[in-house]
CSV table of C-alpha atoms and ligand atoms in Angstrom, one decimal:
chain,number,residue,atom,x,y,z
J,9,MET,CA,-24.2,0.5,10.3
J,10,LYS,CA,-20.7,1.5,11.6
J,11,PRO,CA,-20.5,5.0,13.1
J,12,LEU,CA,-18.7,7.6,10.9
J,13,ILE,CA,-15.8,8.9,12.9
J,14,PHE,CA,-14.4,12.3,12.1
J,15,ILE,CA,-11.1,13.1,13.8
J,16,ASN,CA,-10.5,16.9,13.9
J,17,PHE,CA,-6.8,17.6,14.2
J,18,LYS,CA,-7.6,21.3,14.9
J,19,HIS,CA,-4.4,23.3,15.5
J,20,TYR,CA,-3.0,21.2,18.3
J,21,GLU,CA,0.8,21.2,18.3
J,22,ASN,CA,1.0,17.4,18.3
J,23,ALA,CA,-1.3,17.3,15.2
J,24,THR,CA,0.2,20.1,13.1
J,25,GLY,CA,3.1,20.2,10.6
J,26,ARG,CA,5.6,17.4,10.9
J,27,ASN,CA,3.5,16.0,13.9
J,28,ALA,CA,0.4,15.7,11.7
J,29,GLU,CA,2.4,13.5,9.3
J,30,LEU,CA,3.7,11.4,12.2
J,31,LEU,CA,0.2,11.0,13.6
J,32,LEU,CA,-1.2,10.0,10.2
J,33,ASN,CA,1.6,7.4,9.9
J,34,GLU,CA,0.5,5.9,13.2
J,35,PHE,CA,-3.2,6.0,12.2
J,36,ARG,CA,-2.4,4.4,8.9
J,37,ARG,CA,-1.7,1.2,10.8
J,38,ILE,CA,-5.5,0.8,11.5
J,39,LYS,CA,-7.1,-1.8,9.3
J,40,ASP,CA,-10.4,-1.2,7.3
J,41,GLN,CA,-10.9,2.4,8.1
J,42,LYS,CA,-13.4,3.4,5.5
J,43,ASN,CA,-15.5,5.0,8.2
J,44,ILE,CA,-12.7,7.2,9.6
J,45,TYR,CA,-12.1,10.7,8.3
J,46,TYR,CA,-9.1,12.9,9.3
J,47,CYS,CA,-9.8,16.7,9.2
J,48,LEU,CA,-6.6,18.6,8.6
J,49,GLY,CA,-5.8,22.3,8.8
J,50,PRO,CA,-4.9,24.4,5.7
J,51,GLY,CA,-1.1,24.0,6.2
J,52,ASP,CA,-1.4,20.2,6.4
J,53,VAL,CA,-4.2,19.2,4.1
J,54,ARG,CA,-1.8,18.5,1.3
J,55,LEU,CA,-0.7,15.4,3.2
J,56,SER,CA,-3.6,13.8,1.3
J,57,LEU,CA,-1.1,13.2,-1.5
J,58,GLN,CA,1.2,11.4,0.8
J,59,PHE,CA,-1.6,9.4,2.4
J,60,PRO,CA,-3.9,8.4,-0.5
J,61,ASP,CA,-5.1,5.4,1.5
J,62,LEU,CA,-6.7,7.6,4.2
J,63,ASN,CA,-9.9,9.7,4.0
J,64,ILE,CA,-8.6,13.2,4.5
J,65,TYR,CA,-10.9,16.2,4.8
J,66,SER,CA,-10.2,19.9,5.2
J,67,GLN,CA,-11.2,21.8,8.3
J,68,HIS,CA,-12.6,24.7,6.2
J,69,VAL,CA,-13.4,25.5,2.5
J,70,ASP,CA,-14.2,28.8,0.8
J,71,TYR,CA,-16.9,29.1,-1.8
J,72,ASN,CA,-14.8,30.8,-4.4
J,73,SER,CA,-13.0,28.9,-7.2
J,74,TYR,CA,-9.5,29.7,-8.5
J,75,GLY,CA,-8.6,33.4,-8.9
J,76,PRO,CA,-7.5,36.5,-7.1
J,77,TYR,CA,-8.5,35.3,-3.6
J,78,THR,CA,-5.7,35.8,-1.1
J,79,GLY,CA,-5.4,33.2,1.7
J,80,SER,CA,-8.2,31.1,0.1
J,81,ILE,CA,-8.8,27.4,0.3
J,82,SER,CA,-11.1,26.5,-2.6
J,83,MET,CA,-12.9,23.2,-3.5
J,84,ASN,CA,-11.0,23.2,-6.8
J,85,PHE,CA,-7.7,23.2,-5.0
J,86,LEU,CA,-8.8,20.6,-2.5
J,87,LYS,CA,-10.2,18.3,-5.2
J,88,SER,CA,-6.9,18.7,-7.1
J,89,ILE,CA,-5.1,17.2,-4.1
J,90,ASN,CA,-7.6,14.4,-3.7
J,91,VAL,CA,-9.5,16.0,-0.8
J,92,ASN,CA,-13.2,15.4,-1.5
J,93,GLY,CA,-14.8,16.9,1.6
J,94,SER,CA,-14.5,19.5,4.4
J,95,LEU,CA,-15.9,20.7,7.6
J,96,LEU,CA,-17.7,24.1,7.3
J,97,ASN,CA,-18.8,26.7,9.8
J,98,HIS,CA,-17.0,25.0,12.7
J,99,SER,CA,-17.5,26.9,16.0
J,100,GLU,CA,-13.9,27.9,15.8
J,101,ARG,CA,-14.2,29.0,12.1
J,102,ARG,CA,-17.7,30.5,11.7
J,103,ILE,CA,-19.1,31.9,8.5
J,104,ASN,CA,-22.4,33.6,7.7
J,105,ILE,CA,-25.5,31.8,6.4
J,106,ASN,CA,-25.2,33.3,2.9
J,107,ASP,CA,-21.7,32.0,2.6
J,108,ILE,CA,-22.8,28.6,3.9
J,109,LYS,CA,-25.5,28.6,1.2
J,110,LYS,CA,-23.1,29.5,-1.6
J,111,THR,CA,-20.6,26.8,-0.4
J,112,ILE,CA,-23.3,24.1,-0.3
J,113,GLU,CA,-24.4,25.1,-3.8
J,114,ASN,CA,-20.9,24.9,-5.1
J,115,SER,CA,-20.3,21.6,-3.3
J,116,ARG,CA,-23.1,20.0,-5.4
J,117,GLN,CA,-21.5,21.2,-8.7
J,118,ASN,CA,-18.2,19.9,-7.6
J,119,ASP,CA,-19.3,16.6,-6.1
J,120,PHE,CA,-17.7,17.6,-2.8
J,121,LYS,CA,-18.9,16.6,0.6
J,122,LEU,CA,-19.6,19.1,3.4
J,123,VAL,CA,-20.0,18.6,7.1
J,124,VAL,CA,-21.8,21.8,8.1
J,125,CYS,CA,-21.5,22.5,11.8
J,126,SER,CA,-24.3,24.0,13.8
J,127,GLU,CA,-24.4,25.1,17.5
J,128,ASN,CA,-28.2,24.9,18.2
J,129,ILE,CA,-31.5,23.7,16.9
J,130,ASP,CA,-32.4,26.9,15.1
J,131,GLU,CA,-29.2,26.7,13.1
J,132,ILE,CA,-29.9,23.1,12.4
J,133,LYS,CA,-33.3,23.9,11.0
J,134,ASP,CA,-31.9,26.7,8.8
J,135,ILE,CA,-29.0,24.6,7.5
J,136,ALA,CA,-31.0,21.4,7.0
J,137,ARG,CA,-33.2,23.3,4.5
J,138,LEU,CA,-30.1,23.8,2.4
J,139,LYS,CA,-29.5,20.1,2.3
J,140,PRO,CA,-25.8,19.6,2.8
J,141,ASP,CA,-24.5,16.0,3.0
J,142,TYR,CA,-24.0,16.2,6.8
J,143,ILE,CA,-24.9,18.4,9.6
J,144,ALA,CA,-22.7,18.3,12.7
J,145,TYR,CA,-24.3,19.4,16.0
J,146,GLU,CA,-21.6,20.8,18.3
J,147,PRO,CA,-22.7,22.9,21.2
J,148,ARG,CA,-19.9,25.4,21.6
J,149,GLU,CA,-19.8,25.3,25.4
J,150,LEU,CA,-19.0,21.6,25.5
J,151,ILE,CA,-16.2,21.6,22.9
J,152,GLY,CA,-12.9,20.5,24.4
J,153,GLY,CA,-14.5,19.6,27.7
J,154,ASP,CA,-15.2,16.4,29.6
J,155,VAL,CA,-19.0,16.4,29.4
J,156,SER,CA,-20.1,14.8,26.1
J,157,VAL,CA,-22.8,16.1,23.9
J,158,SER,CA,-24.5,12.7,24.0
J,159,SER,CA,-25.0,12.9,27.8
J,160,ALA,CA,-25.7,16.6,28.1
J,161,LYS,CA,-28.0,17.2,25.1
J,162,PRO,CA,-29.9,14.0,24.3
J,163,ASP,CA,-33.2,15.8,23.6
J,164,ILE,CA,-31.5,18.2,21.1
J,165,ILE,CA,-29.8,15.3,19.4
J,166,LYS,CA,-33.2,13.5,19.0
J,167,SER,CA,-34.9,16.6,17.6
J,168,ALA,CA,-31.9,17.3,15.3
J,169,SER,CA,-32.1,13.7,14.1
J,170,SER,CA,-35.7,14.0,13.0
J,171,ILE,CA,-35.1,17.4,11.3
J,172,CYS,CA,-32.2,15.9,9.5
J,173,SER,CA,-34.0,12.8,8.4
J,174,GLU,CA,-37.0,14.9,7.1
J,175,ASN,CA,-34.4,16.7,4.9
J,176,ASN,CA,-32.4,13.7,3.9
J,177,VAL,CA,-29.3,14.9,5.7
J,178,LYS,CA,-27.1,12.8,7.9
J,179,LEU,CA,-26.5,14.0,11.4
J,180,LEU,CA,-23.2,13.9,13.2
J,181,VAL,CA,-22.6,15.1,16.8
J,182,GLY,CA,-19.4,16.3,18.5
J,183,ALA,CA,-18.1,18.0,21.7
J,184,GLY,CA,-16.6,16.1,24.6
J,185,ILE,CA,-16.9,12.7,23.0
J,186,LYS,CA,-14.3,10.5,24.8
J,187,THR,CA,-15.7,7.0,25.2
J,188,SER,CA,-17.3,4.2,23.0
J,189,GLU,CA,-20.3,4.6,25.2
J,190,ASP,CA,-20.6,8.3,24.1
J,191,ILE,CA,-20.5,7.0,20.5
J,192,LYS,CA,-23.1,4.3,21.1
J,193,THR,CA,-25.5,6.8,22.8
J,194,SER,CA,-25.1,9.2,20.0
J,195,MET,CA,-26.0,6.5,17.5
J,196,ASP,CA,-28.9,5.4,19.6
J,197,LEU,CA,-30.2,8.9,19.6
J,198,GLY,CA,-30.2,9.0,15.8
J,199,ALA,CA,-26.7,10.2,14.8
J,200,SER,CA,-24.8,8.6,11.9
J,201,GLY,CA,-21.5,9.3,13.5
J,202,VAL,CA,-19.3,11.6,15.7
J,203,LEU,CA,-16.6,14.3,15.5
J,204,ILE,CA,-13.8,14.0,18.0
J,205,ALA,CA,-10.8,16.2,18.6
J,206,SER,CA,-9.3,16.3,22.1
J,207,GLY,CA,-10.6,12.8,23.1
J,208,VAL,CA,-8.1,11.3,20.6
J,209,ILE,CA,-5.6,14.0,19.7
J,210,LYS,CA,-4.8,15.0,23.3
J,211,ASP,CA,-4.6,11.4,24.5
J,212,PRO,CA,-1.0,10.3,25.4
J,213,LYS,CA,-1.5,7.4,22.8
J,214,PRO,CA,-3.8,8.7,20.1
J,215,ILE,CA,-3.8,5.5,18.1
J,216,ASN,CA,-4.7,3.3,21.1
J,217,LYS,CA,-7.4,5.7,22.0
J,218,LEU,CA,-8.9,5.7,18.5
J,219,ILE,CA,-8.9,1.9,18.3
J,220,SER,CA,-10.4,1.6,21.8
J,221,LEU,CA,-13.3,3.8,20.6
J,222,THR,CA,-14.1,1.7,17.6
J,223,ASP,CA,-14.0,-1.9,16.5
J,224,HIS,CA,-10.9,-1.3,14.5
J,225,LYS,CA,-7.7,-3.4,14.7
J,226,ILE,CA,-4.1,-2.6,14.0
J,227,GLY,CA,-2.9,-4.3,10.9
K,26,G3P,O1,-14.8,19.2,15.5
K,26,G3P,C1,-14.8,18.4,16.7
K,26,G3P,C2,-14.7,19.2,17.9
K,26,G3P,O2,-15.1,20.6,17.9
K,26,G3P,C3,-15.0,18.6,19.2
K,26,G3P,O3,-13.9,18.8,20.0
K,26,G3P,O4,-12.3,18.4,21.7
K,26,G3P,O5,-14.7,18.4,22.2
K,26,G3P,O6,-13.7,16.5,20.9
K,26,G3P,P1,-13.6,18.0,21.3
């Protein structure tokens, strides 16, 4: 099976606002990208309407629906702009376990996919019981660095993979992923895919970097 590749645009200057649009225009040249997901910030997620051919996810979602919720980004809103999934509880956007639970429950009713991030094995156990679609293991201290989760935490990835498969949840891993070898090792350890931010977004040629990490071709 092809690895699932989630590209988190974060709030990097070259991946926000007009630059997010330019970057998506570049990435759009990649052929057959069913397994690639682009995670956009709240100000940019509406680009989904301009790029219906790409899988666009949000970087965060709130559990509330429409109503008096200032600054909110609800599943209802995201679905209305053809965004059918989101990251949740990213290390840079943490929420508490009760809110994670409510969001997962709502995601089922809304047929909305969630990638719930966890920083360690205890969190993975707690979150796996709630059965989201995906759990992303991202050790906070490796995020944005040059040491990849696949080389630094193989044992945790293996344990996470068995916890996830017992609970019928797909495992993703992220932090410091920068090479196709990192992706292969992650898959060999039981992950279904990876989350990548700086490895692609901060590269001088993000599209070349993305295609070098995968088997994709430019169309
Ligand atoms: O969501 C992915 C992210 O946190 C990993 O960041 O820069 O280590 O690839 P990075």
